[in-house]
Coordinates of C-alpha atoms and ligand atoms in Angstrom, one line a residue:
Chain A
M513 CA 28.2 34.7 -20.4
A514 CA 25.9 31.8 -19.8
R515 CA 26.8 28.4 -21.1
I516 CA 25.8 24.7 -20.9
E517 CA 27.6 21.5 -20.5
V518 CA 26.3 18.2 -21.9
H519 CA 27.5 15.1 -20.1
K520 CA 27.5 13.1 -23.3
D521 CA 27.5 9.6 -21.7
H522 CA 24.3 10.4 -19.7
C523 CA 22.4 11.7 -22.8
K524 CA 19.9 9.6 -24.7
G525 CA 19.9 11.8 -27.8
C526 CA 16.2 12.5 -27.6
G527 CA 16.6 15.9 -29.1
L528 CA 14.2 17.7 -26.8
C529 CA 16.9 20.2 -25.7
I530 CA 17.8 20.9 -29.3
D531 CA 14.1 21.5 -30.1
I532 CA 13.4 23.8 -27.2
C533 CA 16.6 26.0 -27.3
P534 CA 15.3 29.4 -28.3
V535 CA 18.6 30.5 -29.8
N536 CA 19.4 27.2 -31.4
V537 CA 22.8 26.6 -29.9
I538 CA 22.6 22.9 -29.3
E539 CA 23.1 20.3 -32.0
T540 CA 23.4 16.5 -32.4
S541 CA 26.9 15.1 -32.2
K542 CA 28.2 12.7 -34.8
E543 CA 29.8 10.7 -32.0
I544 CA 28.1 7.6 -30.6
N545 CA 28.1 7.5 -26.8
N546 CA 28.4 4.8 -24.2
L547 CA 24.6 4.2 -24.3
G548 CA 24.6 3.9 -28.1
Y549 CA 23.0 7.3 -28.9
H550 CA 24.2 10.4 -30.8
P551 CA 24.3 12.8 -27.8
A552 CA 23.5 16.5 -27.8
Q553 CA 26.4 19.0 -27.9
Y554 CA 26.7 22.7 -27.2
K555 CA 27.7 24.7 -30.2
G556 CA 30.1 26.6 -28.0
E557 CA 28.6 30.0 -27.8
G558 CA 25.3 31.9 -27.8
C559 CA 23.6 30.4 -24.8
T560 CA 21.4 33.0 -22.9
G561 CA 21.0 30.9 -19.8
C562 CA 17.3 30.5 -20.3
T563 CA 17.4 27.1 -18.5
L564 CA 14.8 25.4 -20.8
C565 CA 17.2 22.7 -22.0
F566 CA 17.8 21.7 -18.4
Y567 CA 14.1 21.4 -17.6
T568 CA 13.1 19.6 -20.8
C569 CA 15.8 17.0 -20.5
P570 CA 14.5 13.8 -19.0
E571 CA 17.9 12.6 -17.8
P572 CA 19.0 13.8 -14.3
D573 CA 22.6 14.4 -15.2
A574 CA 22.8 15.0 -19.0
I575 CA 22.7 18.8 -19.0
V576 CA 24.1 21.5 -16.7
V577 CA 23.3 25.2 -17.3
Y578 CA 25.6 27.8 -15.9
R579 CA 23.5 31.0 -16.1
K580 CA 26.1 33.5 -14.9
D581 CA 29.5 32.2 -16.0
Chain B
M374 CA 7.8 31.9 -8.2
A375 CA 10.9 30.5 -6.7
Q376 CA 14.2 32.0 -7.9
L377 CA 16.2 30.0 -10.4
K378 CA 19.7 29.0 -9.3
D379 CA 22.8 30.2 -11.0
V380 CA 23.8 26.7 -11.8
L381 CA 21.2 24.2 -12.8
K382 CA 22.4 20.7 -12.3
K383 CA 21.2 17.3 -11.1
P384 CA 19.3 17.9 -7.9
S385 CA 20.9 16.5 -4.7
S386 CA 17.6 14.7 -3.9
F387 CA 18.5 12.2 -6.6
Y388 CA 20.9 9.4 -5.7
D389 CA 24.5 9.9 -6.9
E390 CA 24.3 6.6 -8.6
F391 CA 21.3 4.5 -9.7
L392 CA 22.1 1.0 -8.6
R393 CA 19.8 -0.9 -11.0
K394 CA 22.2 -0.9 -13.9
P395 CA 25.6 -2.5 -14.5
D396 CA 28.6 -0.4 -13.5
N397 CA 29.2 2.3 -16.0
Y398 CA 25.5 3.0 -16.8
Q399 CA 24.6 4.1 -13.3
Q400 CA 23.9 7.8 -14.0
D401 CA 21.0 7.5 -16.4
T402 CA 17.4 6.3 -15.9
H403 CA 15.7 3.3 -17.3
Y404 CA 13.2 5.5 -19.2
C405 CA 13.1 5.6 -23.0
P406 CA 14.6 8.7 -24.7
G407 CA 12.2 11.7 -24.4
C408 CA 10.0 10.1 -21.8
G409 CA 7.9 12.6 -19.8
H410 CA 8.5 10.6 -16.5
G411 CA 12.1 11.8 -16.5
I412 CA 11.1 15.4 -17.0
L413 CA 8.6 15.3 -14.1
H414 CA 11.1 13.5 -11.9
K415 CA 13.5 16.4 -12.3
L416 CA 10.9 19.0 -11.4
I417 CA 9.9 17.0 -8.3
A418 CA 13.6 16.4 -7.3
E419 CA 14.4 20.1 -7.7
A420 CA 11.4 21.0 -5.4
I421 CA 12.5 18.5 -2.8
E422 CA 16.0 19.9 -2.8
D423 CA 14.9 23.5 -2.7
F424 CA 12.4 23.0 0.1
G425 CA 15.0 21.1 2.2
I426 CA 12.6 18.2 2.8
K427 CA 14.7 15.3 1.4
D428 CA 15.0 13.7 4.8
R429 CA 11.3 13.6 5.6
T430 CA 10.0 12.9 2.1
I431 CA 8.6 9.4 1.3
M432 CA 8.0 8.6 -2.3
I433 CA 5.5 5.9 -3.3
S434 CA 6.4 4.1 -6.5
P435 CA 3.5 2.7 -8.5
V436 CA 3.3 -0.2 -10.9
G437 CA 4.0 1.0 -14.5
C438 CA 7.0 2.5 -16.2
S439 CA 7.7 4.5 -13.1
V440 CA 7.9 1.4 -10.9
F441 CA 11.6 2.3 -10.2
V442 CA 11.0 5.8 -8.7
Y443 CA 12.8 4.3 -5.7
Y444 CA 16.0 3.8 -7.7
Y445 CA 16.3 7.6 -8.3
F446 CA 15.0 9.5 -5.3
D447 CA 17.3 9.6 -2.3
T448 CA 14.2 9.8 0.0
G449 CA 12.2 7.3 1.9
N450 CA 10.6 4.9 -0.7
F451 CA 7.9 2.4 -0.9
Q452 CA 6.9 0.4 -4.0
V453 CA 3.3 -0.7 -3.8
A454 CA 0.7 -2.9 -5.5
H455 CA -0.9 -1.6 -8.7
G456 CA -3.2 1.4 -8.0
R457 CA -2.8 1.2 -4.3
A458 CA -0.4 4.1 -3.8
P459 CA -3.1 6.5 -2.3
A460 CA -4.0 3.9 0.3
V461 CA -0.4 3.3 1.3
A462 CA 0.3 7.0 1.2
T463 CA -2.7 7.4 3.6
G464 CA -1.3 4.9 6.0
I465 CA 2.1 6.4 6.0
K466 CA 0.9 10.0 6.3
R467 CA -1.6 9.2 9.1
T468 CA 1.1 7.4 11.2
H469 CA 3.9 9.9 10.2
P470 CA 2.1 13.2 9.9
D471 CA 5.3 15.1 9.6
A472 CA 6.5 13.1 6.6
I473 CA 6.0 14.6 3.1
V474 CA 4.3 11.8 1.3
I475 CA 4.3 11.8 -2.5
S476 CA 2.3 9.4 -4.5
Y477 CA 3.5 9.0 -8.1
Q478 CA 1.2 7.2 -10.5
G479 CA 0.5 6.6 -14.1
D480 CA -2.9 6.6 -15.8
G481 CA -3.3 2.9 -15.8
D482 CA -2.3 2.8 -12.2
L483 CA -4.4 5.7 -11.0
A484 CA -7.4 5.9 -13.3
A485 CA -8.0 2.2 -14.1
I486 CA -7.1 -0.4 -11.4
G487 CA -6.6 2.3 -8.7
G488 CA -9.6 4.4 -9.6
N489 CA -11.5 3.9 -6.3
N490 CA -8.3 4.3 -4.3
I491 CA -7.6 7.8 -5.6
L492 CA -11.2 8.8 -5.3
Q493 CA -11.5 7.9 -1.7
A494 CA -8.1 9.4 -0.7
A495 CA -9.1 12.7 -2.4
N496 CA -12.5 12.6 -0.8
R497 CA -11.0 12.1 2.6
G498 CA -8.8 15.0 1.9
E499 CA -5.6 13.1 2.8
N500 CA -2.8 15.6 3.3
I501 CA -0.7 14.1 0.6
T502 CA 0.6 15.1 -2.9
V503 CA -0.2 13.1 -5.9
F504 CA 1.6 13.3 -9.2
F505 CA -0.5 11.8 -11.9
V506 CA 1.2 11.0 -15.2
N507 CA -1.3 10.9 -18.0
N508 CA 0.3 9.6 -21.1
A509 CA -3.0 8.2 -22.6
I510 CA -1.6 4.7 -22.7
Y511 CA -0.1 1.8 -20.7
G512 CA 3.5 2.3 -21.4
M513 CA 5.1 -0.5 -19.4
T514 CA 3.0 -3.3 -20.7
G515 CA 3.5 -2.3 -24.4
G516 CA 0.9 0.3 -25.3
Q517 CA -2.6 -0.9 -24.3
M518 CA -5.5 1.4 -24.1
A519 CA -5.9 3.4 -20.9
P520 CA -9.0 5.1 -19.4
T521 CA -7.3 8.3 -20.6
T522 CA -6.7 7.1 -24.2
L523 CA -8.1 9.7 -26.7
L524 CA -11.1 9.1 -28.9
G525 CA -9.7 7.7 -32.2
Q526 CA -6.3 6.9 -30.7
K527 CA -4.9 3.6 -31.9
T528 CA -3.4 1.4 -29.2
M529 CA -2.6 -2.3 -29.0
T530 CA -6.1 -2.9 -27.6
S531 CA -7.9 -0.3 -29.7
P532 CA -6.4 -1.0 -33.1
Y533 CA -9.1 0.8 -35.0
G534 CA -9.0 3.8 -32.7
R535 CA -10.9 4.3 -29.5
K536 CA -14.6 4.7 -30.1
A537 CA -16.9 6.2 -27.4
T538 CA -19.8 3.8 -28.0
W539 CA -17.5 0.9 -27.6
E540 CA -14.8 1.9 -25.0
G541 CA -16.4 5.1 -23.5
Y542 CA -14.8 8.5 -23.3
P543 CA -11.4 9.5 -22.1
M544 CA -11.5 9.9 -18.3
K545 CA -10.9 13.4 -17.1
V546 CA -9.4 12.8 -13.7
S547 CA -8.7 16.5 -12.8
E548 CA -12.2 17.5 -13.7
L549 CA -13.7 14.5 -11.7
L550 CA -11.7 15.1 -8.6
S551 CA -12.3 18.8 -8.5
T552 CA -16.0 18.2 -8.0
L553 CA -15.2 16.8 -4.6
E554 CA -15.1 19.2 -1.7
A555 CA -12.1 18.0 0.2
P556 CA -9.2 18.4 -2.4
A557 CA -7.3 21.6 -1.9
Y558 CA -5.5 21.9 -5.2
V559 CA -5.9 20.2 -8.6
E560 CA -4.1 21.4 -11.7
R561 CA -3.3 19.9 -15.1
I562 CA 0.0 20.7 -16.7
A563 CA 2.1 19.6 -19.7
L564 CA 5.8 19.2 -20.3
T565 CA 6.0 20.7 -23.8
N566 CA 7.3 24.3 -24.5
G567 CA 9.1 26.7 -22.2
K568 CA 5.9 28.3 -21.0
N569 CA 4.3 25.0 -20.0
L570 CA 7.4 23.7 -18.4
M571 CA 7.6 26.8 -16.2
K572 CA 4.0 26.4 -15.2
A573 CA 4.6 22.7 -14.5
R574 CA 7.5 23.7 -12.3
K575 CA 5.3 26.1 -10.4
A576 CA 2.5 23.5 -10.0
V577 CA 4.8 20.8 -8.7
R578 CA 6.1 23.2 -6.1
K579 CA 2.7 24.4 -5.1
A580 CA 1.4 20.9 -4.6
I581 CA 4.2 20.0 -2.4
Q582 CA 4.0 23.2 -0.5
A583 CA 0.3 22.6 0.1
Q584 CA 1.2 19.4 2.0
I585 CA 4.0 21.1 4.0
D586 CA 1.4 23.8 5.0
G587 CA -1.0 21.1 6.1
K588 CA -3.7 22.2 3.7
G589 CA -4.8 18.8 2.5
F590 CA -5.0 16.9 -0.7
S591 CA -3.4 18.1 -3.9
L592 CA -3.0 16.4 -7.3
V593 CA -1.1 17.5 -10.4
E594 CA -2.0 15.8 -13.6
T595 CA 0.8 15.8 -16.1
L596 CA 0.2 15.4 -19.8
S597 CA 3.3 13.3 -20.5
M598 CA 5.1 12.0 -23.6
C599 CA 5.4 8.3 -24.2
P600 CA 7.3 8.3 -27.5
S601 CA 7.8 4.5 -27.4
A602 CA 4.2 3.4 -27.1
W603 CA 2.9 6.2 -29.3
R604 CA 5.5 5.2 -31.9
M605 CA 6.7 8.8 -32.4
T606 CA 10.0 10.7 -32.1
P607 CA 10.2 12.6 -28.8
V608 CA 9.8 15.9 -30.7
D609 CA 6.7 14.6 -32.5
A610 CA 5.3 13.3 -29.2
K611 CA 5.6 16.7 -27.7
K612 CA 3.7 18.1 -30.6
W613 CA 1.0 15.5 -30.2
V614 CA 0.5 16.5 -26.6
E615 CA -0.1 20.1 -27.7
E616 CA -2.2 19.3 -30.8
A617 CA -4.2 16.3 -29.7
M618 CA -4.1 15.7 -25.9
M619 CA -4.7 19.2 -24.9
K620 CA -7.9 19.4 -26.8
T621 CA -9.4 16.6 -24.7
F622 CA -7.5 17.5 -21.5
P623 CA -7.3 21.3 -21.3
L624 CA -4.5 22.6 -19.1
G625 CA -5.3 24.7 -16.1
V626 CA -6.2 24.9 -12.5
Y627 CA -9.3 22.9 -11.7
K628 CA -9.4 23.5 -8.0
D629 CA -7.5 25.8 -5.7
V630 CA -8.8 26.6 -2.3
L631 CA -5.3 26.9 -0.7
D632 CA -5.8 30.6 0.2
E633 CA -9.0 29.9 2.0
R634 CA -7.4 27.3 4.2
E635 CA -5.5 28.0 7.4
V636 CA -2.0 26.6 7.7
G637 CA -2.2 23.3 9.4
S638 CA -6.0 23.0 9.1
W639 CA -5.8 19.6 7.3
H640 CA -2.7 18.4 9.2
R641 CA -3.8 15.3 11.2
A642 CA -1.6 14.9 14.2
L643 CA -1.1 11.4 15.3
E644 CA -3.3 10.7 18.3
T645 CA -1.5 8.3 20.6
V646 CA -3.9 6.4 22.9
P647 CA -2.5 5.7 26.4
I648 CA -2.2 2.0 27.2
E649 CA -4.9 2.2 30.0
K650 CA -7.3 3.5 27.3
Y651 CA -6.7 0.3 25.2
H652 CA -7.6 -1.8 28.3
E653 CA -10.8 0.3 28.8
I654 CA -11.8 0.0 25.1
L655 CA -11.2 -3.8 25.1
G656 CA -12.8 -4.2 28.5
L657 CA -9.6 -5.5 30.1
A658 CA -9.3 -3.1 33.0
H659 CA -9.0 -5.6 35.8
E660 CA -6.7 -7.9 37.7
G661 CA -6.8 -10.8 35.2
M662 CA -4.0 -9.0 33.3
E663 CA -1.5 -9.5 36.2
V664 CA -1.4 -13.3 36.2
E665 CA 2.0 -14.6 35.0
G666 CA 2.1 -17.7 32.8
D667 CA 4.0 -20.7 34.3
V668 CA 5.2 -22.4 31.2
E669 CA 7.0 -25.2 33.0
S670 CA 3.8 -26.8 34.4
V671 CA 2.4 -27.3 30.9
P672 CA 2.7 -30.5 28.8
K673 CA 5.3 -29.8 26.2
I674 CA 3.1 -30.2 23.2
F675 CA 0.8 -27.5 24.5
R676 CA 3.5 -24.9 25.4
N677 CA 2.5 -23.0 22.3
P678 CA -1.0 -24.0 21.6
K679 CA -2.2 -23.7 18.0
V680 CA -5.9 -24.3 18.1
L681 CA -8.3 -24.9 15.3
I682 CA -11.9 -24.7 16.3
A683 CA -14.6 -25.7 13.8
G684 CA -18.3 -26.4 13.8
F685 CA -21.6 -24.9 12.7
G686 CA -22.1 -21.2 12.7
G687 CA -24.2 -20.7 15.9
Q688 CA -22.3 -23.2 18.0
G689 CA -20.3 -20.5 19.7
I690 CA -17.2 -21.4 17.8
L691 CA -15.9 -17.8 17.5
L692 CA -16.6 -17.1 21.2
L693 CA -14.8 -20.2 22.2
G694 CA -11.7 -19.0 20.3
Q695 CA -12.0 -15.5 21.6
T696 CA -12.2 -16.7 25.2
L697 CA -9.1 -18.9 24.8
A698 CA -7.1 -16.0 23.2
E699 CA -8.2 -13.6 25.8
T700 CA -7.3 -16.0 28.6
G701 CA -3.8 -16.5 27.1
M702 CA -3.3 -12.8 27.0
R703 CA -4.4 -12.4 30.6
H704 CA -1.8 -15.0 31.6
G705 CA 0.8 -12.7 30.1
W706 CA 1.4 -14.6 26.9
N707 CA 1.0 -13.4 23.3
S708 CA -2.1 -14.5 21.7
T709 CA -4.0 -14.2 18.4
W710 CA -7.5 -15.0 17.2
I711 CA -8.8 -14.9 13.7
P712 CA -12.2 -16.0 12.6
S713 CA -12.9 -17.4 9.2
Y714 CA -16.2 -16.1 8.1
G715 CA -17.5 -17.5 4.9
P716 CA -20.5 -18.4 2.9
E717 CA -20.5 -21.5 5.0
M718 CA -21.3 -19.5 8.2
R719 CA -24.9 -20.7 8.3
G720 CA -25.3 -24.4 8.1
G721 CA -21.8 -25.5 7.0
T722 CA -18.6 -25.0 8.9
A723 CA -17.4 -21.9 10.7
N724 CA -13.9 -22.0 12.1
C725 CA -11.4 -19.8 13.9
H726 CA -7.7 -20.0 14.7
V727 CA -6.1 -19.3 18.0
K728 CA -2.5 -19.1 18.9
I729 CA -1.1 -18.6 22.4
S730 CA 2.7 -18.4 22.8
S731 CA 5.4 -17.2 25.0
D732 CA 7.2 -16.1 21.9
P733 CA 6.1 -13.3 19.5
I734 CA 3.6 -14.7 17.0
G735 CA 4.5 -14.3 13.3
S736 CA 1.3 -15.2 11.7
P737 CA -2.1 -15.8 13.3
V738 CA -2.9 -18.5 10.7
V739 CA -3.0 -22.1 12.1
S740 CA -2.3 -24.5 9.3
E741 CA -1.1 -27.4 11.5
P742 CA -3.0 -27.3 14.8
N743 CA -1.8 -29.1 17.9
I744 CA -5.3 -28.8 19.3
L745 CA -8.3 -29.5 17.1
I746 CA -11.8 -28.9 18.4
A747 CA -14.4 -30.4 16.1
M748 CA -18.0 -29.5 17.0
N749 CA -19.7 -31.2 14.0
K750 CA -19.2 -33.9 11.5
P751 CA -18.0 -31.9 8.5
S752 CA -15.3 -30.3 10.7
L753 CA -13.9 -33.6 11.9
E754 CA -13.9 -34.9 8.3
R755 CA -12.2 -31.8 7.0
F756 CA -9.6 -31.1 9.6
E757 CA -8.6 -34.4 11.3
K758 CA -5.7 -34.9 8.8
D759 CA -4.2 -31.5 9.6
L760 CA -3.7 -32.2 13.3
A761 CA 0.0 -32.4 14.3
P762 CA 1.2 -35.9 15.4
G763 CA 0.8 -36.1 19.2
G764 CA -1.8 -33.4 19.1
L765 CA -5.1 -33.4 20.9
L766 CA -8.5 -33.9 19.2
I767 CA -11.6 -33.0 21.1
Y768 CA -14.8 -33.9 19.3
N769 CA -18.4 -33.4 20.0
T770 CA -20.0 -36.9 20.0
S771 CA -23.5 -35.4 20.3
M772 CA -23.2 -34.2 16.7
I773 CA -20.7 -36.6 15.2
D774 CA -21.6 -40.2 14.5
I775 CA -18.3 -41.2 13.0
K776 CA -15.0 -42.0 14.7
P777 CA -11.7 -40.4 14.0
T778 CA -9.2 -42.6 12.1
R779 CA -5.8 -41.3 13.3
T780 CA -3.8 -43.4 15.7
D781 CA -0.9 -41.0 16.3
I782 CA -3.0 -38.4 18.3
E783 CA -4.7 -38.1 21.6
I784 CA -8.5 -38.2 21.4
L785 CA -11.2 -37.0 23.7
P786 CA -14.7 -37.7 22.6
L787 CA -17.3 -35.7 24.6
P788 CA -21.0 -35.2 24.3
A789 CA -20.8 -31.4 24.6
T790 CA -24.2 -30.6 23.2
E791 CA -26.0 -33.0 25.4
M792 CA -24.1 -32.0 28.5
A793 CA -24.9 -28.3 27.7
D794 CA -28.6 -29.2 27.4
E795 CA -28.5 -30.8 30.8
I796 CA -26.9 -27.7 32.3
G797 CA -29.7 -25.6 30.9
S798 CA -28.8 -24.1 27.5
L799 CA -27.4 -25.5 24.3
R800 CA -25.4 -22.4 24.0
V801 CA -22.9 -23.4 26.7
A802 CA -21.6 -26.4 24.7
N803 CA -18.6 -24.3 23.9
M804 CA -17.9 -23.8 27.6
V805 CA -18.0 -27.5 28.2
I806 CA -15.3 -27.8 25.6
I807 CA -13.2 -25.1 27.2
G808 CA -13.4 -27.0 30.5
A809 CA -12.0 -30.1 28.7
V810 CA -9.2 -28.0 27.1
L811 CA -8.2 -26.6 30.5
E812 CA -8.1 -30.1 32.0
K813 CA -6.1 -31.7 29.2
T814 CA -3.6 -29.0 28.5
K815 CA -3.1 -27.4 31.9
I816 CA -2.1 -24.2 30.1
L817 CA -4.9 -22.0 31.3
Q818 CA -6.4 -21.4 34.7
K819 CA -10.1 -21.5 35.3
D820 CA -10.4 -18.2 37.3
V821 CA -8.6 -16.4 34.5
V822 CA -11.0 -18.0 32.0
L823 CA -13.9 -16.7 34.0
D824 CA -12.4 -13.2 34.0
S825 CA -11.9 -13.4 30.3
L826 CA -15.5 -14.4 29.8
N827 CA -16.6 -11.4 31.8
A828 CA -14.8 -9.2 29.2
V829 CA -15.9 -11.2 26.2
V830 CA -19.5 -12.1 26.9
K831 CA -22.1 -9.4 26.6
H832 CA -25.0 -11.1 28.4
K833 CA -23.7 -11.4 32.0
K834 CA -26.6 -13.6 33.1
F835 CA -25.0 -16.5 31.3
I836 CA -21.8 -16.3 33.3
P837 CA -22.9 -18.6 36.2
M838 CA -24.1 -21.2 33.7
N839 CA -20.8 -20.9 31.8
S840 CA -18.9 -21.5 35.0
D841 CA -20.9 -24.6 35.6
A842 CA -20.3 -25.8 32.1
I843 CA -16.6 -25.3 32.4
N844 CA -16.6 -27.4 35.6
K845 CA -18.5 -30.2 33.9
G846 CA -16.2 -30.2 31.0
M847 CA -13.1 -30.4 33.3
E848 CA -14.7 -33.2 35.3
Y849 CA -15.6 -35.2 32.2
A850 CA -12.0 -34.9 30.8
R851 CA -10.5 -35.8 34.1
N852 CA -12.6 -39.0 34.4
Y853 CA -12.4 -40.1 30.8
K854 CA -10.6 -43.3 30.3
G855 CA -9.7 -43.7 26.6
Ligands
TPP1915 C1 -2.4 -6.3 -10.3 C2 -1.8 -6.0 -11.6 N1 -2.5 -6.0 -12.7 C3 -1.9 -5.7 -13.9 C4 -0.6 -5.5 -14.0 C5 0.1 -5.3 -15.3 N2 0.5 -3.9 -15.5 C6 1.7 -3.5 -15.3 S1 2.0 -1.9 -15.6 C7 0.4 -1.7 -16.1 C8 -0.2 -0.4 -16.6 C9 0.8 0.7 -16.5 O1 0.3 1.8 -17.2 P1 0.4 3.3 -16.5 O2 -0.1 3.3 -15.1 O3 -0.4 4.2 -17.5 O4 1.9 3.6 -16.4 P2 3.0 3.9 -17.6 O5 3.7 2.5 -17.8 O6 2.3 4.3 -18.8 O7 3.9 4.9 -17.0 C10 -0.3 -2.9 -16.0 C11 -1.7 -3.1 -16.4 C12 0.2 -5.6 -12.8 N3 1.5 -5.4 -12.7 N4 -0.4 -5.8 -11.6
SF4_1916 S1 20.1 27.5 -21.5 FE1 18.6 28.1 -23.0 S2 19.8 29.2 -24.5 FE2 21.2 28.0 -23.3 S3 21.5 26.2 -24.4 FE3 19.9 25.8 -22.9 S4 18.0 26.2 -24.0 FE4 19.7 27.1 -25.2
SF4_1917 S1 17.3 16.5 -23.7 FE1 18.8 15.5 -22.5 S2 18.8 13.4 -23.1 FE2 17.7 14.6 -24.7 S3 19.2 15.0 -26.2 FE3 19.2 16.7 -24.8 S4 20.7 16.3 -23.3 FE4 20.3 14.4 -24.4
SF4_1918 S1 7.2 3.2 -22.5 FE1 6.6 5.3 -22.5 S2 6.2 5.8 -20.4 FE2 7.4 4.0 -20.5 S3 9.5 4.6 -20.3 FE3 9.1 4.4 -22.5 S4 8.4 6.4 -23.1 FE4 8.3 6.4 -20.9

């Protein structure tokens, strides 16, 4: 199963990954991170490994996609 | 299309840490949330990693929000003046043809202040890759209108919306550049939905591959979100790119002749010119070069002459300077010569600067000369005050009816123009002066000067007269009792 990891302290909460996810498995966290944003978080299941959240994310190290885990 | 990796994570062509921020914020960029620059950076970084070219890539950071490209990419980096990235990229690529040179520029940078730079680089077909970020606005400076601002779009400087009859139409850079013959590949992409992102990824790779293959100039124009200056949420900004920007700036390939070009056909290998060839080009190919300078025999103040020569245009000022510099070089010293051309060239003052030194010369500019040669009155009036204490002033009394006022310098008045007239041509007044310089400073030898003249002067028939003039100048200086 594919999955993603959000490095919450490198996320700026822009929401682009949430908007692009075709299966709607990313959401906004209630937590406020180091940078002062509500970071994105993985809902925990359902990722298809399409990679789009990785490519739409402007931050170098906010999202990692494991396509074949 | 390149295969996707099993794990997609921060590409290794980014630095591990971005040093511009205080300690614990070193992993994120300086960009606003949802900024297109970051998305494009990631696509470029991934391509650099996948192509294995990190160690030979040189990124050029522009002026604009992406001014800090060099904080992110673990490649060679230059940050350059506004709009000048294509010129700097040209210089780097021409001198390092095996480097992969990437110019990264915003629309203010590339299409406004740097418009001619990009046009010329594209027209020359420089074998470079340009990533052009079109966000229809100046982001960094707070949202002013750009050449690419849409009709009707409100910005700080088009508060009622851009109007064609007032500000002209949005500039279509991809369309414009694709009318040129030299560019190999020009495409416009956007960073919106999945389909466009995958196309963007492909275009970025193709444009870099074009350079690796030596196929010439490529440019990828990216329609990019600027949520801050557009005053929108990142998701709304993305929609605005699709609904508004794409109407004015349709996506697509505007030029692609990559398949028609042979690999390496636009690769310009560095031509190294052998040293003898330089001598030939500069007319230096004879014995004069061999003479070694004997610094010890020269009065201390003249060990490193800094000469300012000034007079009317037409008095042979520039030739005088050139001959001194050439002679210095033939003695085995370092020398520089720079002319100062100006509107004053005819009638007013023309001047040139010469430095001769046993040490490397940092700047050719002479701001405090130790030798001042004033051939006319305005030159004496203007430059006397600049002469270093203890320095030598030689002035042409034929043309100057005032006297110098300084008392802390050595002064040699000499009627150079009249002496030249006696010798047979007003044009050798400059050589009379050279004679005086030789006699007073002892730094240069007469036979070397004559060799230099041979190289510098085009009309060889003047050479005997020049030699005579130099002798007269030396004699005058020797016998002058101040
Ligand atoms: C010679 C010079 N002129 C003007 C400026 C001011 N300036 C800084 S960035 C900029 C425009 C940036 O806009 P753009 O190239 O579109 O990049 P963005 O910030 O939108 O990414 C201007 C005009 C400058 N730094 N240097
Ligand atoms: S990889 Fe695709 S499916 Fe998985 S979370 Fe990211 S966008 Fe959603
Ligand atoms: S796209 Fe990146 S920065 Fe934006 S919310 Fe998602 S993880 Fe955070
Ligand atoms: S002002 Fe615009 S272009 Fe600049 S960092 Fe912010 S979003 Fe990006």
